[in-house]
Amino acid sequence: MAELRTEEFMVNMGPHHPSTHGVCRLILTMDGEKVVAIEPVIGYLHRAIEKICENRTYPQCSPLMDRFEYVTAMATEHVYALAVEKLAGLEVPDRAEYLRVIMVELNRIASHLIFWGVTAMDVGAYTPFLYGLREREDIMDLFEITCGQRLTYNYIRIGGVSKDIPPEFVPKCRAFIKKMWSKFSDYEGLLNENPIFLVRMKGIGVLKPEMAIAYGASGPVLRASGVKYDVRRNDAYSVYDKFDFEIPTQPNGDCYGRFIQRLDEMKESLKIVEQALDNLPEGDIKCKVKPKLKPPEGEVYSRIESARGEMGAYIRSDGTTKPTRVKLRGSSYNHLMLVPEIGTDCLIADLVAIFATLDIIMPEVDR
Amino acid sequence: MGLIKKVPVYAEHVPGGGFVATQLESVLSHAQACSMWYLLFATACCAIELMCTGASRYDFDRLGMIFRPTPRQADLIIAAGTITKKMAPRLRRLYDQMAEPRYVIAMGGCTIRGGPFYYDSYAVEKGIDHIVPVDIYIPGCPPRPESLLEGCLHLQKKIKSQKLADWHEK
Amino acid sequence: MTRDELKEHILKKYDGLLTPLETGVFDLMFEVKPANLTNVARMLRDDEQLKFDFLNNIAGVDTGEQFEVVYSLSSISNNLRLDFKLVLPYDEAVVDSVKDIWTAADWHEREIWELYGIDVNNHDNLKRFLLPDDWDQGYPMRKDWDAPDFVRMPEL
């Protein structure tokens, strides 16, 4: 009898695939069910935001930032505004900083809710998706009464924020926080101890801390590998040094850890929003910014902690009204580099779980 | 003519009614308009609004719209988000893989004329209507879920007004 | 270690390799000669007092007169931040790869190779990346780049 022989074959996953969260393409070399090699192909959403910014004035760039990372658009506006303010030496009023923190943290919760729902959907549970987006709608309502938009806000501007919050915002927000606290038991009860879910998640896609640092992983992915590093604490920007919050970490660095990590982070964000509402100072919401803003010659790299990890903006000014260079750093860029590293030698179904728990979204990669 | 179109509505109320006489045309278009399965084709920001429309509050399913991951089971592409030059051939290919009759909704400014990426961008396709034929345009950046629902209702109206002869021409 | 201590430490220990610049508005900014890049990078990573083990970002810049490549680093264990840059004339647009030192540099270097046409030595994976596979219109992020269907926004 002839000896049994196996042959490797290629599977093309994407760019149109429901579990690649956008338009990422993975070329997989398979040995049966097992993935032998992965080659990510990106660029299907490369819209040249950085090139466009070079031909826009500083305030005109800010709406483009929403499109760079639309799931946490507030954070992108924040990092851009911080960078230009550093360059131009603007002093932002306290009330504006508090409002920014409230919005960014609410946006972080909204993003993690999407993550929670979509990850569960990718491994086969549909209900969390409906639950997650139900609570997210409440946050969208809060944004809508503040700035009129649901997704691309253009709320955080250079020098402050565009509008003050309406009087009904604070009671509505408090009601949301109260509701959200009561939902966690639902969320945790639904999946955290579900045996099928545990088999799909525990011990899958283990990311060692040294490897995470070498690849530039950040945010929840890095913390789920046990590294206690958070830009909000380690390089405190805005008014984050005035809040009392924990930085949760997970010991194992597997898919399950990354999943739980984001549930924990939502609670910390709620704590920050609560404190910010309690201590919200009165005063201006914007400092004086000339319409033709000309920051002096210089360059700056500013970074913040967005929902996915470290988000950075490198801005180079030559003293005119338009930036010479705007380079945006998205954490998904580095996380996608990790996929070939931790996804090799696992099953194709596990690859879906790994991709989902890294929480990669493509506009951040392609820009 | 007017009466016969209403037959499907009254037929439900006929007690123990065994059969119904109607036009083939109205049955077919009614069935088709009320079960548009859409392809989950989402590229950028509009995808999130498409997700919201499919989720709890806006509930796409009540229009008979259920997402399908494969083009071979879908009747409708909702092109949600920017189509870049690299993505354009893929969009055409997905469209070609769908079975007739098929429809396209262009959701958001980017798919209509490039949106905020019209000027100064070397990578964005300026409108998808020279890649695939578009039935409904929904403006907005991104459009609200309500406008997506409105667009789908317009598409239903369009399908319901189709004649059998149109189908042959297509 | 504060900002000034870090500056002093670097000036003392790496005299001549890293030249401080005043353009970094907030964090420290140094200039490094392209020939010394891998050397400096390795030293910054392995120095026990610094330990810059985390590469935040690599940004290519076309200033209109020359290319610049800006490296942003941070140290997770010592909580430090530092930037340095290389200045490359147009006719000598070559950098050495730092992929062996920080794995994260891989795609960043591919990106400057593709969008700016800056060549990267010792990089094993320089392939088309963000642009379409059949792209033949040059390096779009360069300031003097132009193409027939490229529409500039009119001045208001």
PDB file of N, CA and C in Angstrom, chain B residues 54-132:
ATOM      1  N   GLY B  54     -28.484  46.637  11.769  1.00  0.00           N
ATOM      2  CA  GLY B  54     -28.823  45.221  11.892  1.00  0.00           C
ATOM      3  C   GLY B  54     -29.076  44.783  13.314  1.00  0.00           C
ATOM      4  N   ALA B  55     -28.704  45.615  14.307  1.00  0.00           N
ATOM      5  CA  ALA B  55     -28.790  45.185  15.703  1.00  0.00           C
ATOM      6  C   ALA B  55     -30.113  45.625  16.336  1.00  0.00           C
ATOM      7  N   SER B  56     -30.117  45.609  17.650  1.00  0.00           N
ATOM      8  CA  SER B  56     -31.369  45.660  18.401  1.00  0.00           C
ATOM      9  C   SER B  56     -32.287  46.832  18.062  1.00  0.00           C
ATOM     10  N   ARG B  57     -31.776  48.050  18.091  1.00  0.00           N
ATOM     11  CA  ARG B  57     -32.711  49.165  18.067  1.00  0.00           C
ATOM     12  C   ARG B  57     -33.382  49.324  16.708  1.00  0.00           C
ATOM     13  N   TYR B  58     -32.616  49.220  15.625  1.00  0.00           N
ATOM     14  CA  TYR B  58     -33.185  49.526  14.308  1.00  0.00           C
ATOM     15  C   TYR B  58     -33.731  48.284  13.615  1.00  0.00           C
ATOM     16  N   ASP B  59     -33.185  47.141  13.948  1.00  0.00           N
ATOM     17  CA  ASP B  59     -33.775  45.869  13.569  1.00  0.00           C
ATOM     18  C   ASP B  59     -34.082  45.743  12.067  1.00  0.00           C
ATOM     19  N   PHE B  60     -33.025  45.535  11.314  1.00  0.00           N
ATOM     20  CA  PHE B  60     -33.141  45.371   9.871  1.00  0.00           C
ATOM     21  C   PHE B  60     -34.061  44.197   9.492  1.00  0.00           C
ATOM     22  N   ASP B  61     -34.085  43.179  10.324  1.00  0.00           N
ATOM     23  CA  ASP B  61     -34.779  41.944   9.964  1.00  0.00           C
ATOM     24  C   ASP B  61     -36.250  42.153   9.646  1.00  0.00           C
ATOM     25  N   ARG B  62     -36.831  43.219  10.225  1.00  0.00           N
ATOM     26  CA  ARG B  62     -38.272  43.389   9.998  1.00  0.00           C
ATOM     27  C   ARG B  62     -38.570  43.783   8.563  1.00  0.00           C
ATOM     28  N   LEU B  63     -37.561  44.211   7.781  1.00  0.00           N
ATOM     29  CA  LEU B  63     -37.775  44.432   6.362  1.00  0.00           C
ATOM     30  C   LEU B  63     -37.472  43.160   5.568  1.00  0.00           C
ATOM     31  N   GLY B  64     -37.237  42.087   6.287  1.00  0.00           N
ATOM     32  CA  GLY B  64     -36.879  40.849   5.598  1.00  0.00           C
ATOM     33  C   GLY B  64     -35.442  40.841   5.135  1.00  0.00           C
ATOM     34  N   MET B  65     -34.603  41.679   5.756  1.00  0.00           N
ATOM     35  CA  MET B  65     -33.209  41.753   5.315  1.00  0.00           C
ATOM     36  C   MET B  65     -32.340  40.990   6.286  1.00  0.00           C
ATOM     37  N   ILE B  66     -31.699  39.963   5.789  1.00  0.00           N
ATOM     38  CA  ILE B  66     -30.820  39.145   6.610  1.00  0.00           C
ATOM     39  C   ILE B  66     -29.468  39.113   5.914  1.00  0.00           C
ATOM     40  N   PHE B  67     -28.392  39.235   6.699  1.00  0.00           N
ATOM     41  CA  PHE B  67     -27.093  39.292   6.016  1.00  0.00           C
ATOM     42  C   PHE B  67     -26.614  37.908   5.636  1.00  0.00           C
ATOM     43  N   ARG B  68     -25.962  37.837   4.508  1.00  0.00           N
ATOM     44  CA  ARG B  68     -25.356  36.601   4.033  1.00  0.00           C
ATOM     45  C   ARG B  68     -23.872  36.834   3.835  1.00  0.00           C
ATOM     46  N   PRO B  69     -23.055  35.900   4.273  1.00  0.00           N
ATOM     47  CA  PRO B  69     -21.622  36.107   4.068  1.00  0.00           C
ATOM     48  C   PRO B  69     -21.161  35.823   2.633  1.00  0.00           C
ATOM     49  N   THR B  70     -21.939  35.115   1.858  1.00  0.00           N
ATOM     50  CA  THR B  70     -21.473  34.777   0.515  1.00  0.00           C
ATOM     51  C   THR B  70     -22.334  35.439  -0.556  1.00  0.00           C
ATOM     52  N   PRO B  71     -21.728  35.915  -1.630  1.00  0.00           N
ATOM     53  CA  PRO B  71     -22.480  36.615  -2.669  1.00  0.00           C
ATOM     54  C   PRO B  71     -23.485  35.708  -3.382  1.00  0.00           C
ATOM     55  N   ARG B  72     -23.247  34.409  -3.359  1.00  0.00           N
ATOM     56  CA  ARG B  72     -24.125  33.525  -4.117  1.00  0.00           C
ATOM     57  C   ARG B  72     -25.506  33.406  -3.492  1.00  0.00           C
ATOM     58  N   GLN B  73     -25.631  33.779  -2.223  1.00  0.00           N
ATOM     59  CA  GLN B  73     -26.946  33.720  -1.588  1.00  0.00           C
ATOM     60  C   GLN B  73     -27.575  35.100  -1.469  1.00  0.00           C
ATOM     61  N   ALA B  74     -26.900  36.107  -1.963  1.00  0.00           N
ATOM     62  CA  ALA B  74     -27.370  37.466  -1.697  1.00  0.00           C
ATOM     63  C   ALA B  74     -28.062  38.070  -2.912  1.00  0.00           C
ATOM     64  N   ASP B  75     -29.001  38.983  -2.636  1.00  0.00           N
ATOM     65  CA  ASP B  75     -29.688  39.711  -3.713  1.00  0.00           C
ATOM     66  C   ASP B  75     -29.206  41.145  -3.805  1.00  0.00           C
ATOM     67  N   LEU B  76     -28.506  41.580  -2.780  1.00  0.00           N
ATOM     68  CA  LEU B  76     -28.257  43.017  -2.644  1.00  0.00           C
ATOM     69  C   LEU B  76     -26.862  43.229  -2.063  1.00  0.00           C
ATOM     70  N   ILE B  77     -26.132  44.151  -2.661  1.00  0.00           N
ATOM     71  CA  ILE B  77     -24.885  44.597  -2.028  1.00  0.00           C
ATOM     72  C   ILE B  77     -25.150  45.959  -1.432  1.00  0.00           C
ATOM     73  N   ILE B  78     -24.879  46.120  -0.123  1.00  0.00           N
ATOM     74  CA  ILE B  78     -24.865  47.459   0.444  1.00  0.00           C
ATOM     75  C   ILE B  78     -23.398  47.839   0.524  1.00  0.00           C
ATOM     76  N   ALA B  79     -22.944  48.650  -0.401  1.00  0.00           N
ATOM     77  CA  ALA B  79     -21.535  49.039  -0.407  1.00  0.00           C
ATOM     78  C   ALA B  79     -21.346  50.085   0.678  1.00  0.00           C
ATOM     79  N   ALA B  80     -20.943  49.622   1.857  1.00  0.00           N
ATOM     80  CA  ALA B  80     -20.834  50.513   3.012  1.00  0.00           C
ATOM     81  C   ALA B  80     -19.387  50.884   3.209  1.00  0.00           C
ATOM     82  N   GLY B  81     -19.028  52.077   2.798  1.00  0.00           N
ATOM     83  CA  GLY B  81     -17.686  52.557   3.065  1.00  0.00           C
ATOM     84  C   GLY B  81     -16.867  52.781   1.813  1.00  0.00           C
ATOM     85  N   THR B  82     -15.687  53.388   2.050  1.00  0.00           N
ATOM     86  CA  THR B  82     -14.827  53.781   0.949  1.00  0.00           C
ATOM     87  C   THR B  82     -14.396  52.582   0.106  1.00  0.00           C
ATOM     88  N   ILE B  83     -14.455  52.750  -1.211  1.00  0.00           N
ATOM     89  CA  ILE B  83     -13.902  51.740  -2.106  1.00  0.00           C
ATOM     90  C   ILE B  83     -12.609  52.303  -2.687  1.00  0.00           C
ATOM     91  N   THR B  84     -11.498  51.656  -2.363  1.00  0.00           N
ATOM     92  CA  THR B  84     -10.220  52.138  -2.857  1.00  0.00           C
ATOM     93  C   THR B  84      -9.924  51.482  -4.204  1.00  0.00           C
ATOM     94  N   LYS B  85      -8.881  51.972  -4.837  1.00  0.00           N
ATOM     95  CA  LYS B  85      -8.523  51.402  -6.140  1.00  0.00           C
ATOM     96  C   LYS B  85      -8.133  49.940  -6.001  1.00  0.00           C
ATOM     97  N   LYS B  86      -7.575  49.584  -4.863  1.00  0.00           N
ATOM     98  CA  LYS B  86      -7.193  48.193  -4.664  1.00  0.00           C
ATOM     99  C   LYS B  86      -8.413  47.311  -4.449  1.00  0.00           C
ATOM    100  N   MET B  87      -9.466  47.892  -3.877  1.00  0.00           N
ATOM    101  CA  MET B  87     -10.654  47.100  -3.544  1.00  0.00           C
ATOM    102  C   MET B  87     -11.622  47.014  -4.720  1.00  0.00           C
ATOM    103  N   ALA B  88     -11.561  47.967  -5.652  1.00  0.00           N
ATOM    104  CA  ALA B  88     -12.560  48.048  -6.713  1.00  0.00           C
ATOM    105  C   ALA B  88     -12.710  46.751  -7.525  1.00  0.00           C
ATOM    106  N   PRO B  89     -11.622  46.106  -7.973  1.00  0.00           N
ATOM    107  CA  PRO B  89     -11.810  44.852  -8.721  1.00  0.00           C
ATOM    108  C   PRO B  89     -12.508  43.779  -7.910  1.00  0.00           C
ATOM    109  N   ARG B  90     -12.290  43.799  -6.588  1.00  0.00           N
ATOM    110  CA  ARG B  90     -12.942  42.799  -5.715  1.00  0.00           C
ATOM    111  C   ARG B  90     -14.434  43.054  -5.636  1.00  0.00           C
ATOM    112  N   LEU B  91     -14.806  44.318  -5.602  1.00  0.00           N
ATOM    113  CA  LEU B  91     -16.236  44.647  -5.562  1.00  0.00           C
ATOM    114  C   LEU B  91     -16.915  44.154  -6.837  1.00  0.00           C
ATOM    115  N   ARG B  92     -16.275  44.389  -7.977  1.00  0.00           N
ATOM    116  CA  ARG B  92     -16.834  43.946  -9.255  1.00  0.00           C
ATOM    117  C   ARG B  92     -16.976  42.424  -9.258  1.00  0.00           C
ATOM    118  N   ARG B  93     -15.974  41.762  -8.713  1.00  0.00           N
ATOM    119  CA  ARG B  93     -15.991  40.298  -8.726  1.00  0.00           C
ATOM    120  C   ARG B  93     -17.126  39.765  -7.858  1.00  0.00           C
ATOM    121  N   LEU B  94     -17.319  40.385  -6.705  1.00  0.00           N
ATOM    122  CA  LEU B  94     -18.416  39.958  -5.834  1.00  0.00           C
ATOM    123  C   LEU B  94     -19.749  40.169  -6.527  1.00  0.00           C
ATOM    124  N   TYR B  95     -19.852  41.301  -7.209  1.00  0.00           N
ATOM    125  CA  TYR B  95     -21.102  41.600  -7.919  1.00  0.00           C
ATOM    126  C   TYR B  95     -21.349  40.559  -9.004  1.00  0.00           C
ATOM    127  N   ASP B  96     -20.298  40.204  -9.719  1.00  0.00           N
ATOM    128  CA  ASP B  96     -20.455  39.219 -10.790  1.00  0.00           C
ATOM    129  C   ASP B  96     -20.862  37.848 -10.255  1.00  0.00           C
ATOM    130  N   GLN B  97     -20.487  37.566  -9.020  1.00  0.00           N
ATOM    131  CA  GLN B  97     -20.802  36.249  -8.463  1.00  0.00           C
ATOM    132  C   GLN B  97     -22.240  36.145  -7.985  1.00  0.00           C
ATOM    133  N   MET B  98     -22.935  37.270  -7.913  1.00  0.00           N
ATOM    134  CA  MET B  98     -24.311  37.224  -7.422  1.00  0.00           C
ATOM    135  C   MET B  98     -25.248  36.788  -8.547  1.00  0.00           C
ATOM    136  N   ALA B  99     -26.362  36.173  -8.143  1.00  0.00           N
ATOM    137  CA  ALA B  99     -27.333  35.727  -9.132  1.00  0.00           C
ATOM    138  C   ALA B  99     -28.298  36.866  -9.455  1.00  0.00           C
ATOM    139  N   GLU B 100     -28.788  36.901 -10.679  1.00  0.00           N
ATOM    140  CA  GLU B 100     -29.814  37.879 -11.056  1.00  0.00           C
ATOM    141  C   GLU B 100     -31.124  37.509 -10.373  1.00  0.00           C
ATOM    142  N   PRO B 101     -32.014  38.422 -10.096  1.00  0.00           N
ATOM    143  CA  PRO B 101     -31.825  39.859 -10.140  1.00  0.00           C
ATOM    144  C   PRO B 101     -31.030  40.347  -8.935  1.00  0.00           C
ATOM    145  N   ARG B 102     -30.179  41.332  -9.157  1.00  0.00           N
ATOM    146  CA  ARG B 102     -29.319  41.813  -8.070  1.00  0.00           C
ATOM    147  C   ARG B 102     -29.378  43.328  -8.021  1.00  0.00           C
ATOM    148  N   TYR B 103     -29.154  43.842  -6.850  1.00  0.00           N
ATOM    149  CA  TYR B 103     -29.296  45.289  -6.644  1.00  0.00           C
ATOM    150  C   TYR B 103     -28.098  45.807  -5.863  1.00  0.00           C
ATOM    151  N   VAL B 104     -27.842  47.093  -6.006  1.00  0.00           N
ATOM    152  CA  VAL B 104     -26.714  47.710  -5.308  1.00  0.00           C
ATOM    153  C   VAL B 104     -27.201  48.978  -4.617  1.00  0.00           C
ATOM    154  N   ILE B 105     -26.849  49.114  -3.347  1.00  0.00           N
ATOM    155  CA  ILE B 105     -27.084  50.371  -2.638  1.00  0.00           C
ATOM    156  C   ILE B 105     -25.722  50.992  -2.362  1.00  0.00           C
ATOM    157  N   ALA B 106     -25.536  52.234  -2.777  1.00  0.00           N
ATOM    158  CA  ALA B 106     -24.302  52.951  -2.465  1.00  0.00           C
ATOM    159  C   ALA B 106     -24.553  53.739  -1.196  1.00  0.00           C
ATOM    160  N   MET B 107     -23.896  53.310  -0.119  1.00  0.00           N
ATOM    161  CA  MET B 107     -24.144  53.937   1.186  1.00  0.00           C
ATOM    162  C   MET B 107     -22.998  54.881   1.515  1.00  0.00           C
ATOM    163  N   GLY B 108     -23.316  56.140   1.706  1.00  0.00           N
ATOM    164  CA  GLY B 108     -22.312  57.085   2.164  1.00  0.00           C
ATOM    165  C   GLY B 108     -21.631  57.856   1.049  1.00  0.00           C
ATOM    166  N   GLY B 109     -21.090  59.001   1.422  1.00  0.00           N
ATOM    167  CA  GLY B 109     -20.459  59.886   0.456  1.00  0.00           C
ATOM    168  C   GLY B 109     -19.337  59.251  -0.335  1.00  0.00           C
ATOM    169  N   CYS B 110     -18.527  58.397   0.312  1.00  0.00           N
ATOM    170  CA  CYS B 110     -17.375  57.808  -0.365  1.00  0.00           C
ATOM    171  C   CYS B 110     -17.781  56.993  -1.577  1.00  0.00           C
ATOM    172  N   THR B 111     -18.891  56.251  -1.466  1.00  0.00           N
ATOM    173  CA  THR B 111     -19.283  55.402  -2.576  1.00  0.00           C
ATOM    174  C   THR B 111     -19.968  56.210  -3.665  1.00  0.00           C
ATOM    175  N   ILE B 112     -20.425  57.403  -3.334  1.00  0.00           N
ATOM    176  CA  ILE B 112     -21.103  58.212  -4.340  1.00  0.00           C
ATOM    177  C   ILE B 112     -20.079  58.968  -5.184  1.00  0.00           C
ATOM    178  N   ARG B 113     -19.196  59.715  -4.562  1.00  0.00           N
ATOM    179  CA  ARG B 113     -18.177  60.445  -5.315  1.00  0.00           C
ATOM    180  C   ARG B 113     -16.841  60.561  -4.569  1.00  0.00           C
ATOM    181  N   GLY B 114     -16.527  59.641  -3.735  1.00  0.00           N
ATOM    182  CA  GLY B 114     -15.254  59.734  -3.032  1.00  0.00           C
ATOM    183  C   GLY B 114     -15.337  60.448  -1.692  1.00  0.00           C
ATOM    184  N   GLY B 115     -16.402  61.159  -1.452  1.00  0.00           N
ATOM    185  CA  GLY B 115     -16.647  61.791  -0.153  1.00  0.00           C
ATOM    186  C   GLY B 115     -15.497  62.687   0.276  1.00  0.00           C
ATOM    187  N   PRO B 116     -15.088  62.586   1.548  1.00  0.00           N
ATOM    188  CA  PRO B 116     -14.006  63.453   2.018  1.00  0.00           C
ATOM    189  C   PRO B 116     -12.658  63.125   1.386  1.00  0.00           C
ATOM    190  N   PHE B 117     -12.587  62.030   0.637  1.00  0.00           N
ATOM    191  CA  PHE B 117     -11.314  61.633   0.033  1.00  0.00           C
ATOM    192  C   PHE B 117     -11.276  61.959  -1.455  1.00  0.00           C
ATOM    193  N   TYR B 118     -12.128  62.856  -1.890  1.00  0.00           N
ATOM    194  CA  TYR B 118     -12.146  63.194  -3.316  1.00  0.00           C
ATOM    195  C   TYR B 118     -10.865  63.928  -3.704  1.00  0.00           C
ATOM    196  N   TYR B 119     -10.555  64.989  -2.949  1.00  0.00           N
ATOM    197  CA  TYR B 119      -9.357  65.767  -3.243  1.00  0.00           C
ATOM    198  C   TYR B 119      -8.138  65.147  -2.587  1.00  0.00           C
ATOM    199  N   ASP B 120      -7.003  65.277  -3.244  1.00  0.00           N
ATOM    200  CA  ASP B 120      -5.696  64.961  -2.667  1.00  0.00           C
ATOM    201  C   ASP B 120      -5.474  63.498  -2.343  1.00  0.00           C
ATOM    202  N   SER B 121      -6.368  62.622  -2.724  1.00  0.00           N
ATOM    203  CA  SER B 121      -6.122  61.219  -2.400  1.00  0.00           C
ATOM    204  C   SER B 121      -5.764  60.470  -3.670  1.00  0.00           C
ATOM    205  N   TYR B 122      -4.695  59.681  -3.583  1.00  0.00           N
ATOM    206  CA  TYR B 122      -4.266  58.942  -4.759  1.00  0.00           C
ATOM    207  C   TYR B 122      -4.837  57.537  -4.778  1.00  0.00           C
ATOM    208  N   ALA B 123      -5.569  57.159  -3.733  1.00  0.00           N
ATOM    209  CA  ALA B 123      -5.910  55.748  -3.604  1.00  0.00           C
ATOM    210  C   ALA B 123      -7.401  55.462  -3.666  1.00  0.00           C
ATOM    211  N   VAL B 124      -8.232  56.494  -3.671  1.00  0.00           N
ATOM    212  CA  VAL B 124      -9.665  56.241  -3.522  1.00  0.00           C
ATOM    213  C   VAL B 124     -10.373  56.324  -4.871  1.00  0.00           C
ATOM    214  N   GLU B 125     -11.246  55.354  -5.115  1.00  0.00           N
ATOM    215  CA  GLU B 125     -12.065  55.329  -6.321  1.00  0.00           C
ATOM    216  C   GLU B 125     -13.135  56.407  -6.176  1.00  0.00           C
ATOM    217  N   LYS B 126     -13.265  57.254  -7.193  1.00  0.00           N
ATOM    218  CA  LYS B 126     -14.195  58.380  -7.044  1.00  0.00           C
ATOM    219  C   LYS B 126     -15.592  57.969  -7.475  1.00  0.00           C
ATOM    220  N   GLY B 127     -16.271  57.262  -6.632  1.00  0.00           N
ATOM    221  CA  GLY B 127     -17.623  56.796  -6.935  1.00  0.00           C
ATOM    222  C   GLY B 127     -17.608  55.360  -7.423  1.00  0.00           C
ATOM    223  N   ILE B 128     -18.596  54.563  -6.972  1.00  0.00           N
ATOM    224  CA  ILE B 128     -18.591  53.156  -7.400  1.00  0.00           C
ATOM    225  C   ILE B 128     -19.472  52.941  -8.614  1.00  0.00           C
ATOM    226  N   ASP B 129     -20.121  54.004  -9.125  1.00  0.00           N
ATOM    227  CA  ASP B 129     -21.081  53.739 -10.199  1.00  0.00           C
ATOM    228  C   ASP B 129     -20.403  53.459 -11.535  1.00  0.00           C
ATOM    229  N   HIS B 130     -19.106  53.625 -11.652  1.00  0.00           N
ATOM    230  CA  HIS B 130     -18.458  53.131 -12.859  1.00  0.00           C
ATOM    231  C   HIS B 130     -17.822  51.757 -12.647  1.00  0.00           C
ATOM    232  N   ILE B 131     -18.086  51.143 -11.503  1.00  0.00           N
ATOM    233  CA  ILE B 131     -17.663  49.753 -11.291  1.00  0.00           C
ATOM    234  C   ILE B 131     -18.869  48.831 -11.363  1.00  0.00           C
ATOM    235  N   VAL B 132     -19.918  49.193 -10.629  1.00  0.00           N
ATOM    236  CA  VAL B 132     -21.145  48.395 -10.647  1.00  0.00           C
ATOM    237  C   VAL B 132     -22.328  49.351 -10.827  1.00  0.00           C
TER     238      VAL B 132
END
